[in-house]
CSV table of C-alpha atoms and ligand atoms in Angstrom, one decimal:
chain,number,residue,atom,x,y,z
A,184,UNK,CA,-33.6,-5.1,-29.3
A,185,UNK,CA,-31.8,-6.6,-26.3
A,186,UNK,CA,-28.2,-5.7,-26.0
A,187,UNK,CA,-25.3,-6.8,-23.8
A,188,UNK,CA,-25.5,-5.1,-20.3
A,189,UNK,CA,-23.5,-2.0,-19.8
A,190,UNK,CA,-20.0,-2.8,-18.6
A,191,UNK,CA,-20.2,-6.3,-20.2
A,192,UNK,CA,-19.2,-7.2,-23.7
A,193,UNK,CA,-19.1,-10.0,-26.2
A,194,UNK,CA,-15.6,-11.3,-27.1
A,195,UNK,CA,-15.9,-12.0,-30.8
A,196,UNK,CA,-13.7,-13.7,-33.4
A,197,UNK,CA,-11.1,-12.9,-34.5
A,198,UNK,CA,-10.2,-11.4,-31.1
A,199,UNK,CA,-11.0,-14.6,-29.3
A,200,UNK,CA,-8.1,-16.2,-31.1
A,201,UNK,CA,-5.8,-13.7,-29.3
A,202,UNK,CA,-7.4,-14.6,-25.9
A,203,UNK,CA,-6.7,-18.3,-26.6
A,204,UNK,CA,-3.2,-17.5,-27.6
A,205,UNK,CA,-2.6,-15.6,-24.4
A,206,UNK,CA,-4.1,-18.3,-22.3
A,207,UNK,CA,-2.0,-21.0,-23.9
A,208,UNK,CA,1.2,-19.1,-23.4
A,209,UNK,CA,0.3,-18.4,-19.8
A,210,UNK,CA,-0.5,-22.1,-19.1
A,211,UNK,CA,2.9,-23.1,-20.6
A,212,UNK,CA,4.8,-20.6,-18.4
A,213,UNK,CA,2.8,-21.5,-15.3
A,214,UNK,CA,3.6,-25.1,-16.0
A,215,UNK,CA,7.4,-24.4,-16.2
A,216,UNK,CA,7.1,-23.0,-12.6
A,217,UNK,CA,5.1,-26.0,-11.5
A,218,UNK,CA,1.8,-24.2,-10.9
A,219,UNK,CA,-1.5,-26.2,-11.3
A,220,UNK,CA,-4.9,-25.0,-12.2
A,221,UNK,CA,-7.7,-24.4,-9.8
A,222,UNK,CA,-11.3,-23.5,-10.7
A,223,UNK,CA,-13.4,-22.0,-7.9
A,224,UNK,CA,-17.1,-21.1,-8.1
A,225,UNK,CA,-18.2,-17.8,-9.7
A,226,UNK,CA,-20.2,-16.9,-6.6
A,227,UNK,CA,-19.4,-17.4,-2.9
A,228,UNK,CA,-20.8,-16.4,0.5
A,229,UNK,CA,-20.6,-12.6,0.8
A,230,UNK,CA,-18.8,-13.0,4.1
A,231,UNK,CA,-15.8,-14.5,2.3
A,232,UNK,CA,-15.1,-11.2,0.5
A,233,UNK,CA,-16.1,-9.0,3.4
A,234,UNK,CA,-13.5,-10.7,5.5
A,235,UNK,CA,-11.0,-11.6,2.9
A,236,UNK,CA,-10.9,-8.5,0.8
A,237,UNK,CA,-11.8,-6.1,3.7
A,238,UNK,CA,-14.9,-4.1,4.6
A,239,UNK,CA,-13.0,-0.8,4.1
A,240,UNK,CA,-12.1,-1.4,0.5
A,241,UNK,CA,-13.9,0.1,-2.5
A,242,UNK,CA,-14.6,-3.4,-3.8
A,243,UNK,CA,-16.5,-4.5,-0.7
A,244,UNK,CA,-18.0,-1.1,0.2
A,245,UNK,CA,-19.5,-0.3,-3.2
A,246,UNK,CA,-18.7,-2.6,-6.1
A,247,UNK,CA,-20.0,-6.1,-5.3
A,248,UNK,CA,-23.0,-7.8,-7.0
A,249,UNK,CA,-24.7,-9.2,-3.9
A,250,UNK,CA,-28.1,-10.9,-3.5
A,251,UNK,CA,-30.1,-12.8,-0.9
A,252,UNK,CA,-30.4,-16.4,-2.1
A,253,UNK,CA,-33.7,-17.8,-0.7
A,254,UNK,CA,-34.8,-21.3,-0.7
A,255,UNK,CA,-38.3,-22.3,-1.8
A,256,UNK,CA,-39.9,-22.1,1.7
A,257,UNK,CA,-41.3,-18.7,2.6
A,258,UNK,CA,-39.7,-19.1,6.0
A,259,UNK,CA,-36.3,-19.5,4.5
A,260,UNK,CA,-34.1,-16.5,5.5
A,261,UNK,CA,-31.7,-17.0,2.7
A,262,UNK,CA,-28.0,-16.5,2.5
A,263,UNK,CA,-26.1,-13.5,1.2
A,264,UNK,CA,-24.2,-14.4,-1.9
A,265,UNK,CA,-21.8,-12.4,-4.1
A,266,UNK,CA,-20.4,-12.7,-7.6
A,267,UNK,CA,-16.7,-13.0,-7.0
A,268,UNK,CA,-14.9,-9.6,-7.4
A,269,UNK,CA,-11.5,-11.3,-7.3
A,270,UNK,CA,-10.2,-14.8,-7.0
A,271,UNK,CA,-7.6,-14.8,-4.2
A,272,UNK,CA,-10.2,-15.2,-1.4
A,273,UNK,CA,-11.9,-18.1,-3.2
A,274,UNK,CA,-8.5,-19.9,-3.8
A,275,UNK,CA,-7.5,-19.5,-0.1
A,276,UNK,CA,-11.0,-20.7,1.0
A,277,UNK,CA,-10.6,-23.8,-1.2
A,278,UNK,CA,-7.0,-24.3,0.1
A,279,UNK,CA,-8.3,-24.4,3.6
A,280,UNK,CA,-11.5,-26.4,2.9
A,281,UNK,CA,-9.6,-29.2,1.0
A,282,UNK,CA,-6.5,-29.0,3.1
A,283,UNK,CA,-4.5,-28.6,0.0
A,284,UNK,CA,-1.4,-27.8,2.1
A,285,UNK,CA,-1.3,-31.4,3.4
A,286,UNK,CA,-1.1,-32.6,-0.2
A,287,UNK,CA,1.7,-30.3,-1.1
A,288,UNK,CA,-0.6,-28.3,-3.5
A,289,UNK,CA,1.0,-25.0,-2.8
A,290,UNK,CA,1.1,-23.4,-6.2
A,291,UNK,CA,-2.2,-22.7,-7.9
A,292,UNK,CA,-3.4,-20.6,-10.8
A,293,UNK,CA,-6.8,-19.6,-12.2
A,294,UNK,CA,-8.2,-18.0,-15.3
A,295,UNK,CA,-11.7,-16.6,-15.3
A,296,UNK,CA,-14.3,-13.8,-15.0
A,297,UNK,CA,-14.6,-11.4,-12.1
A,298,UNK,CA,-17.4,-8.9,-11.4
A,299,UNK,CA,-17.3,-5.4,-10.0
A,300,UNK,CA,-19.8,-2.7,-10.3
A,301,UNK,CA,-17.4,0.0,-11.4
A,302,UNK,CA,-18.0,2.9,-13.7
A,303,UNK,CA,-17.3,1.4,-17.2
A,304,UNK,CA,-14.7,3.0,-19.4
A,305,UNK,CA,-12.0,1.8,-21.8
A,306,UNK,CA,-10.1,-1.0,-20.1
A,307,UNK,CA,-12.5,-1.1,-17.2
A,308,UNK,CA,-15.5,-3.5,-17.3
A,309,UNK,CA,-18.1,-4.9,-14.9
A,310,UNK,CA,-17.4,-8.4,-16.0
A,311,UNK,CA,-13.7,-8.7,-16.7
A,312,UNK,CA,-11.2,-11.5,-16.8
A,313,UNK,CA,-8.3,-12.2,-14.5
A,314,UNK,CA,-5.4,-14.6,-14.8
A,315,UNK,CA,-3.8,-15.1,-11.4
A,316,UNK,CA,-1.5,-17.4,-9.4
A,317,UNK,CA,-1.0,-18.0,-5.7
A,318,UNK,CA,1.8,-19.6,-3.7
A,319,UNK,CA,0.4,-20.6,-0.4
A,320,UNK,CA,1.3,-23.0,2.3
A,321,UNK,CA,2.6,-23.6,5.8
A,322,UNK,CA,5.7,-21.6,6.6
A,323,UNK,CA,7.7,-24.9,6.4
A,324,UNK,CA,6.9,-25.1,2.7
A,325,UNK,CA,8.9,-22.0,2.1
A,326,UNK,CA,5.8,-19.9,1.2
A,327,UNK,CA,7.0,-17.1,3.5
A,328,UNK,CA,10.4,-16.9,1.9
A,329,UNK,CA,11.5,-13.8,-0.1
A,330,UNK,CA,12.7,-16.3,-2.7
A,331,UNK,CA,9.0,-17.0,-3.5
A,332,UNK,CA,8.3,-13.3,-4.1
A,333,UNK,CA,11.2,-12.9,-6.4
A,334,UNK,CA,10.4,-16.1,-8.2
A,335,UNK,CA,6.8,-14.9,-8.8
A,336,UNK,CA,8.0,-11.6,-10.1
A,337,UNK,CA,10.6,-13.2,-12.4
A,338,UNK,CA,7.8,-15.5,-13.7
A,339,UNK,CA,5.7,-12.5,-14.5
A,340,UNK,CA,8.6,-10.8,-16.4
A,341,UNK,CA,9.1,-14.0,-18.3
A,342,UNK,CA,5.4,-14.2,-19.1
A,343,UNK,CA,5.2,-10.6,-20.4
A,344,UNK,CA,8.3,-11.1,-22.5
A,345,UNK,CA,7.1,-14.4,-23.9
A,346,UNK,CA,3.9,-12.7,-25.0
A,347,UNK,CA,5.9,-9.9,-26.6
A,348,UNK,CA,4.7,-7.2,-24.3
A,349,UNK,CA,7.3,-4.5,-24.4
A,350,UNK,CA,8.0,-1.6,-22.2
A,351,UNK,CA,6.4,-2.9,-19.1
A,352,UNK,CA,7.4,-1.4,-15.8
A,353,UNK,CA,7.5,-3.2,-12.5
A,354,UNK,CA,6.7,-1.0,-9.4
A,355,UNK,CA,7.6,-2.5,-6.1
A,356,UNK,CA,7.1,-1.7,-2.5
A,357,UNK,CA,6.8,-3.3,1.0
A,358,UNK,CA,3.8,-2.4,3.1
A,359,UNK,CA,5.3,-4.3,6.1
A,360,UNK,CA,3.7,-6.7,8.6
A,361,UNK,CA,0.3,-6.0,10.0
A,362,UNK,CA,1.9,-4.4,13.1
A,363,UNK,CA,4.1,-2.2,10.9
A,364,UNK,CA,0.9,-1.2,9.1
A,365,UNK,CA,-0.8,-0.2,12.4
A,366,UNK,CA,2.2,2.1,13.3
A,367,UNK,CA,2.4,3.5,9.8
A,368,UNK,CA,-1.4,4.2,9.7
A,369,UNK,CA,-1.0,6.0,13.0
A,370,UNK,CA,1.9,8.1,11.7
A,371,UNK,CA,-0.1,8.9,8.5
A,372,UNK,CA,-3.2,9.9,10.5
A,373,UNK,CA,-1.1,12.2,12.6
A,374,UNK,CA,0.6,13.8,9.6
A,375,UNK,CA,-2.7,14.2,7.8
A,376,UNK,CA,-4.4,15.9,10.7
A,377,UNK,CA,-3.1,19.4,10.0
A,378,UNK,CA,-3.3,19.2,6.2
A,379,UNK,CA,-6.4,17.0,5.4
A,380,UNK,CA,-8.8,20.0,5.3
A,381,UNK,CA,-7.2,21.2,2.1
A,382,UNK,CA,-7.4,17.8,0.4
A,383,UNK,CA,-10.2,16.2,-1.7
A,384,UNK,CA,-13.4,14.8,0.0
A,385,UNK,CA,-12.3,11.2,-0.4
A,386,UNK,CA,-8.9,11.9,1.3
A,387,UNK,CA,-10.6,13.7,4.2
A,388,UNK,CA,-12.7,10.7,4.8
A,389,UNK,CA,-9.8,8.2,4.3
A,390,UNK,CA,-7.6,10.3,6.6
A,391,UNK,CA,-9.9,9.1,9.4
A,392,UNK,CA,-11.0,5.7,8.3
A,393,UNK,CA,-8.1,4.2,6.3
A,394,UNK,CA,-5.2,6.7,6.0
A,395,UNK,CA,-3.2,4.3,3.9
A,396,UNK,CA,-5.6,4.7,1.0
A,397,UNK,CA,-4.7,8.5,0.8
A,398,UNK,CA,-1.5,7.3,-0.9
A,399,UNK,CA,-3.7,6.0,-3.8
A,400,UNK,CA,-5.3,9.4,-4.4
A,401,UNK,CA,-5.0,10.5,-8.1
A,402,UNK,CA,-6.4,14.1,-7.6
A,403,UNK,CA,-3.6,16.4,-9.0
A,404,UNK,CA,-4.1,19.1,-6.4
A,405,UNK,CA,-3.4,16.6,-3.6
A,406,UNK,CA,-0.2,15.3,-4.9
A,407,UNK,CA,2.2,17.9,-3.4
A,408,UNK,CA,0.6,17.2,0.1
A,409,UNK,CA,0.9,13.5,-0.4
A,410,UNK,CA,4.6,13.8,-1.2
A,411,UNK,CA,5.3,15.3,2.2
A,412,UNK,CA,3.7,12.3,4.1
A,413,UNK,CA,5.8,9.7,5.9
A,414,UNK,CA,7.1,6.7,3.9
A,415,UNK,CA,6.1,3.2,4.8
A,416,UNK,CA,9.7,1.9,4.5
A,417,UNK,CA,10.7,4.0,7.6
A,418,UNK,CA,8.1,2.0,9.6
A,419,UNK,CA,9.1,-1.5,8.6
A,420,UNK,CA,10.5,-3.7,11.4
A,421,UNK,CA,13.9,-5.4,10.9
A,422,UNK,CA,12.4,-8.6,9.6
A,423,UNK,CA,10.2,-6.9,7.0
A,424,UNK,CA,13.2,-4.7,5.8
A,425,UNK,CA,15.4,-7.8,5.5
A,426,UNK,CA,12.6,-9.6,3.6
A,427,UNK,CA,12.2,-6.7,1.2
A,428,UNK,CA,16.0,-6.3,0.6
A,429,UNK,CA,16.3,-10.0,-0.2
A,430,UNK,CA,13.5,-9.8,-2.8
A,431,UNK,CA,15.2,-6.9,-4.5
A,432,UNK,CA,18.6,-8.5,-4.3
A,433,UNK,CA,17.4,-11.7,-6.1
A,434,UNK,CA,15.6,-9.6,-8.7
A,435,UNK,CA,18.8,-7.7,-9.4
A,436,UNK,CA,20.8,-10.9,-9.7
A,437,UNK,CA,18.4,-12.5,-12.2
A,438,UNK,CA,18.2,-9.3,-14.1
A,439,UNK,CA,14.5,-8.2,-13.7
A,440,UNK,CA,14.3,-4.4,-13.7
A,441,UNK,CA,12.0,-2.7,-11.1
A,442,UNK,CA,11.3,0.6,-9.6
A,443,UNK,CA,10.6,1.2,-5.9
A,444,UNK,CA,7.4,3.1,-5.5
A,445,UNK,CA,6.8,4.2,-1.9
A,446,UNK,CA,3.2,5.1,-2.5
A,447,UNK,CA,2.2,1.7,-3.9
A,448,UNK,CA,-0.2,0.3,-1.2
A,449,UNK,CA,-2.7,-1.5,-3.5
A,450,UNK,CA,-6.5,-1.6,-3.1
A,451,UNK,CA,-7.0,-4.7,-0.9
A,452,UNK,CA,-6.6,-4.8,2.8
A,453,UNK,CA,-5.0,-8.2,3.1
A,454,UNK,CA,-1.6,-7.4,1.7
A,455,UNK,CA,1.5,-7.6,3.9
A,456,UNK,CA,5.1,-6.9,3.0
A,457,UNK,CA,5.7,-7.2,-0.8
A,458,UNK,CA,3.2,-5.2,-3.0
A,459,UNK,CA,3.7,-4.8,-6.7
A,460,UNK,CA,2.1,-3.7,-9.9
A,461,UNK,CA,3.1,-4.0,-13.6
A,462,UNK,CA,2.1,-1.0,-15.7
A,463,UNK,CA,2.2,-0.5,-19.5
A,464,UNK,CA,2.4,2.8,-21.2
A,465,UNK,CA,0.1,2.1,-24.2
A,466,UNK,CA,-2.9,1.5,-22.0
A,467,UNK,CA,-3.7,5.1,-21.1
A,468,UNK,CA,-5.4,5.9,-17.8
A,469,UNK,CA,-6.1,2.3,-16.9
A,470,UNK,CA,-2.4,1.4,-17.2
A,471,UNK,CA,-2.1,-1.3,-14.5
A,472,UNK,CA,-1.8,-4.6,-16.3
A,473,UNK,CA,-1.5,-6.6,-13.1
A,474,UNK,CA,-1.1,-6.3,-9.4
A,475,UNK,CA,-0.4,-8.5,-6.5
A,476,UNK,CA,1.4,-8.9,-3.2
A,477,UNK,CA,2.0,-11.0,-0.1
A,478,UNK,CA,-0.9,-11.8,2.2
A,479,UNK,CA,0.6,-13.6,5.2
A,480,UNK,CA,-2.4,-13.3,7.5
A,481,UNK,CA,-5.2,-14.1,5.1
A,482,UNK,CA,-5.6,-17.8,5.6
A,483,UNK,CA,-6.0,-17.3,9.4
A,484,UNK,CA,-8.5,-14.5,8.8
A,485,UNK,CA,-10.5,-17.0,6.7
A,486,UNK,CA,-10.4,-19.6,9.4
A,487,UNK,CA,-7.3,-21.7,8.7
A,488,UNK,CA,-6.2,-23.5,11.9
A,489,UNK,CA,-2.6,-23.1,10.8
A,490,UNK,CA,-0.8,-20.1,9.4
A,491,UNK,CA,-0.4,-20.3,5.6
A,492,UNK,CA,1.5,-17.4,4.4
A,493,UNK,CA,1.2,-16.7,0.7
A,494,UNK,CA,1.8,-14.4,-2.2
A,495,UNK,CA,-0.1,-13.9,-5.5
A,496,UNK,CA,-1.1,-11.7,-8.3
A,497,UNK,CA,-3.9,-11.0,-10.7
A,498,UNK,CA,-3.4,-10.0,-14.3
A,499,UNK,CA,-6.2,-8.1,-16.0
A,500,UNK,CA,-6.6,-10.3,-19.1
A,501,UNK,CA,-8.7,-7.7,-20.9
A,502,UNK,CA,-5.9,-5.2,-20.6
A,503,UNK,CA,-3.2,-7.7,-21.5
A,504,UNK,CA,-5.1,-8.5,-24.7
A,505,UNK,CA,-5.5,-4.8,-25.4
A,506,UNK,CA,-1.8,-4.3,-25.0
A,507,UNK,CA,-1.2,-7.1,-27.5
A,508,UNK,CA,-3.8,-6.1,-30.0
A,509,UNK,CA,-1.8,-3.4,-31.8
A,510,UNK,CA,1.2,-5.8,-32.2
A,511,UNK,CA,-0.9,-8.7,-33.4
A,512,UNK,CA,-1.5,-8.7,-37.1
A,513,UNK,CA,-4.2,-10.6,-39.0
A,514,UNK,CA,-5.8,-12.9,-36.5
A,515,UNK,CA,-8.6,-14.2,-38.6
A,516,UNK,CA,-8.7,-18.0,-38.4
A,517,UNK,CA,-9.4,-19.4,-41.8
A,518,UNK,CA,-10.4,-22.8,-43.1
A,519,UNK,CA,-8.0,-24.7,-45.3
A,520,UNK,CA,-10.7,-25.9,-47.7
A,521,UNK,CA,-14.3,-25.3,-48.7
A,522,UNK,CA,-15.9,-28.5,-49.8
A,523,UNK,CA,-18.6,-27.8,-52.4
A,524,UNK,CA,-21.0,-30.7,-53.2
A,525,UNK,CA,-22.5,-30.1,-56.6
A,526,UNK,CA,-25.9,-31.5,-57.4
A,527,UNK,CA,-28.4,-34.0,-55.9
A,528,UNK,CA,-27.0,-36.9,-53.9
A,529,UNK,CA,-23.6,-35.2,-53.4
A,530,UNK,CA,-24.1,-34.1,-49.7
A,531,UNK,CA,-23.3,-37.7,-48.6
A,532,UNK,CA,-20.2,-37.9,-50.7
A,533,UNK,CA,-19.0,-34.5,-49.5
A,534,UNK,CA,-19.6,-35.6,-45.9
A,535,UNK,CA,-17.4,-38.6,-46.4
A,536,UNK,CA,-14.6,-36.6,-47.8
A,537,UNK,CA,-15.0,-33.9,-45.1
A,538,UNK,CA,-14.7,-36.6,-42.4
A,539,UNK,CA,-11.5,-38.0,-44.0
A,540,UNK,CA,-9.9,-34.6,-44.3
A,541,UNK,CA,-10.8,-33.4,-40.9
A,542,UNK,CA,-9.4,-36.6,-39.4
A,543,UNK,CA,-6.2,-35.7,-41.2
A,544,UNK,CA,-6.2,-32.3,-39.3
A,545,UNK,CA,-7.5,-30.2,-42.1
A,546,UNK,CA,-9.9,-27.4,-41.3
A,547,UNK,CA,-12.8,-27.9,-43.6
A,548,UNK,CA,-16.0,-26.0,-44.2
A,549,UNK,CA,-18.8,-27.9,-45.8
A,550,UNK,CA,-21.4,-26.5,-48.3
A,551,UNK,CA,-24.7,-27.9,-49.5
A,552,UNK,CA,-25.6,-29.7,-52.7
A,553,UNK,CA,-28.4,-27.2,-53.5
A,554,UNK,CA,-25.8,-24.3,-53.8
A,555,UNK,CA,-24.9,-23.4,-57.4
A,556,UNK,CA,-21.2,-23.4,-58.2
A,557,UNK,CA,-21.2,-19.5,-58.2
A,558,UNK,CA,-22.6,-19.4,-54.7
A,559,UNK,CA,-20.1,-22.0,-53.5
A,560,UNK,CA,-17.2,-19.9,-54.8
A,561,UNK,CA,-18.6,-16.8,-53.2
A,562,UNK,CA,-19.0,-18.5,-49.8
A,563,UNK,CA,-15.5,-19.9,-50.0
A,564,UNK,CA,-14.2,-16.5,-50.7
A,565,UNK,CA,-16.1,-14.8,-47.9
A,566,UNK,CA,-14.8,-17.2,-45.3
A,567,UNK,CA,-11.2,-16.9,-46.6
A,568,UNK,CA,-10.7,-20.6,-47.5
A,569,UNK,CA,-7.4,-21.4,-49.2
A,570,UNK,CA,-8.9,-24.1,-51.5
A,571,UNK,CA,-12.2,-25.0,-52.9
A,572,UNK,CA,-12.9,-28.7,-53.5
A,573,UNK,CA,-15.6,-29.7,-56.0
A,574,UNK,CA,-17.6,-32.8,-55.3
A,575,UNK,CA,-19.7,-33.6,-58.4
A,576,UNK,CA,-21.0,-36.9,-59.9
A,577,UNK,CA,-18.0,-37.2,-62.3
A,578,UNK,CA,-15.5,-36.6,-59.6
A,579,UNK,CA,-17.1,-39.2,-57.4
A,580,UNK,CA,-17.1,-41.7,-60.2
A,581,UNK,CA,-13.4,-41.1,-61.0
A,582,UNK,CA,-12.5,-40.8,-57.3
A,583,UNK,CA,-10.5,-37.8,-58.4
A,584,UNK,CA,-11.5,-34.2,-57.4
A,585,UNK,CA,-11.1,-30.7,-58.7
A,586,UNK,CA,-9.1,-28.7,-56.2
A,587,UNK,CA,-8.7,-25.0,-56.8
A,588,UNK,CA,-6.2,-22.7,-55.0
A,589,UNK,CA,-8.3,-19.6,-54.5
A,590,UNK,CA,-5.3,-17.3,-54.2
A,591,UNK,CA,-3.3,-18.4,-57.2
A,592,UNK,CA,-6.3,-19.6,-59.3
A,593,UNK,CA,-4.4,-22.8,-60.1
A,594,UNK,CA,-6.8,-25.8,-60.4
A,595,UNK,CA,-5.7,-29.4,-60.4
A,596,UNK,CA,-7.3,-32.8,-60.5
A,597,UNK,CA,-6.3,-34.8,-57.4
A,598,UNK,CA,-6.9,-38.5,-56.6
A,599,UNK,CA,-8.8,-39.0,-53.3
A,600,UNK,CA,-5.8,-40.5,-51.5
A,601,UNK,CA,-3.6,-37.5,-52.2
A,602,UNK,CA,-6.0,-34.7,-51.2
A,603,UNK,CA,-4.8,-34.4,-47.7
A,604,UNK,CA,-1.2,-34.1,-48.7
A,605,UNK,CA,-2.0,-31.5,-51.4
A,606,UNK,CA,-4.0,-29.3,-49.0
A,607,UNK,CA,-1.4,-29.5,-46.2
A,608,UNK,CA,1.2,-28.2,-48.6
B,898,AMP,P1,-7.0,-6.0,-8.5
B,898,AMP,O1,-7.7,-7.3,-8.3
B,898,AMP,O2,-7.8,-4.8,-8.3
B,898,AMP,O3,-5.6,-5.9,-7.9
B,898,AMP,O4,-6.7,-5.9,-10.1
B,898,AMP,C1,-5.7,-6.7,-10.8
B,898,AMP,C2,-5.8,-6.3,-12.2
B,898,AMP,O5,-7.1,-6.7,-12.7
B,898,AMP,C3,-5.6,-4.8,-12.5
B,898,AMP,O6,-4.3,-4.5,-12.6
B,898,AMP,C4,-6.3,-4.7,-13.8
B,898,AMP,O7,-5.5,-5.1,-14.9
B,898,AMP,C5,-7.4,-5.8,-13.8
B,898,AMP,N1,-8.7,-5.1,-13.4
B,898,AMP,C6,-9.2,-4.8,-12.2
B,898,AMP,N2,-10.4,-4.3,-12.3
B,898,AMP,C7,-10.8,-4.3,-13.6
B,898,AMP,C8,-11.9,-3.9,-14.4
B,898,AMP,N3,-13.0,-3.4,-13.8
B,898,AMP,N4,-11.9,-4.1,-15.7
B,898,AMP,C9,-10.8,-4.6,-16.3
B,898,AMP,N5,-9.7,-5.0,-15.7
B,898,AMP,C10,-9.7,-4.8,-14.3
């Protein structure tokens, strides 16, 4: 038997109804903030992620699905392609390629699958879904302003509230400008030098290659050492400090609660200044529901002739749905009516009726004239139809049909013209 590949899964009804609900609420909220949808390809040139996400990151170093895409000729050297592990790089590429900034298209959102070769566990998949949004544009568009950071965070709080997610927690930090980061990395490297030998293997390596990542370490024995390391805030220049303070001031005035987490540096290399994460208690070990931050140098890194500062986030849709699952009750989508043709020649009559009712927005399931009445009743019951409608020769002649409410057991004879109204009740 062939099964779904490890780390991938089928999303089945009734759960898919919850996914659709989430996406429809999300689209409404994004619309209120004037975001528009973008859909980028599922695969891109490997280089885009190597440059955009960063060679040093776990994603690029070990988690990407990459292959050589050869043409038909034997001499074809092919091109290295990768299934997208995240969507920001693709959006920024599209922004540059289509000069979206010139058209004032500065606020974009996406919904779709991403791929990372991670160790699968609850809440962590190799194909997972992200819902994300990006504000990007020339500095003159205000994309650099702390007002955008605060607006995005306030939108996320609204979104989670609207979905009924309770007890979320917003963790906030500033990782400074790229030159702040260089100074901070140097300070970390120096502070790690005398202590790194007693830390875990990953930290020993990171202490040399990418000291910032040490702050991400989850190994319990390393935590006391990490607590003694310098804090990024002390290395921010005046402009970055002011930017961060303005973000927090706006959040306070609009009433969005947050916590400052000095160790929040996030997994991707391109972040500058504001970095954030929303966590949710009920999710266990994989408790990050979404993450994001500012990426002021990314567009230039990907070849934009002009600076295009930006900020964005990605929500883990799988985890968002998981957080909602307990609260959501019965999701099963059920038909209003099961139409049961009874006897030869009745399929065509039932088809006509079904067409009329469906045009009146009634959800109808259609049986088959070879079914006995008992089988029709059993089927209607199994799919949870509210009514069963019998279409037999006598009914057709009288143009009046037997309609039975399967919950109450009440059965009535209803003229054709009144069926819709009766079922809608
Ligand atoms: P990142 O792109 O790593 O910042 O991730 C943003 C969000 O995507 C995380 O907070 C998670 O909710 C979700 N996410 C990341 N990786 C996975 C995965 N392998 N499986 C499920 N969700 C994920």
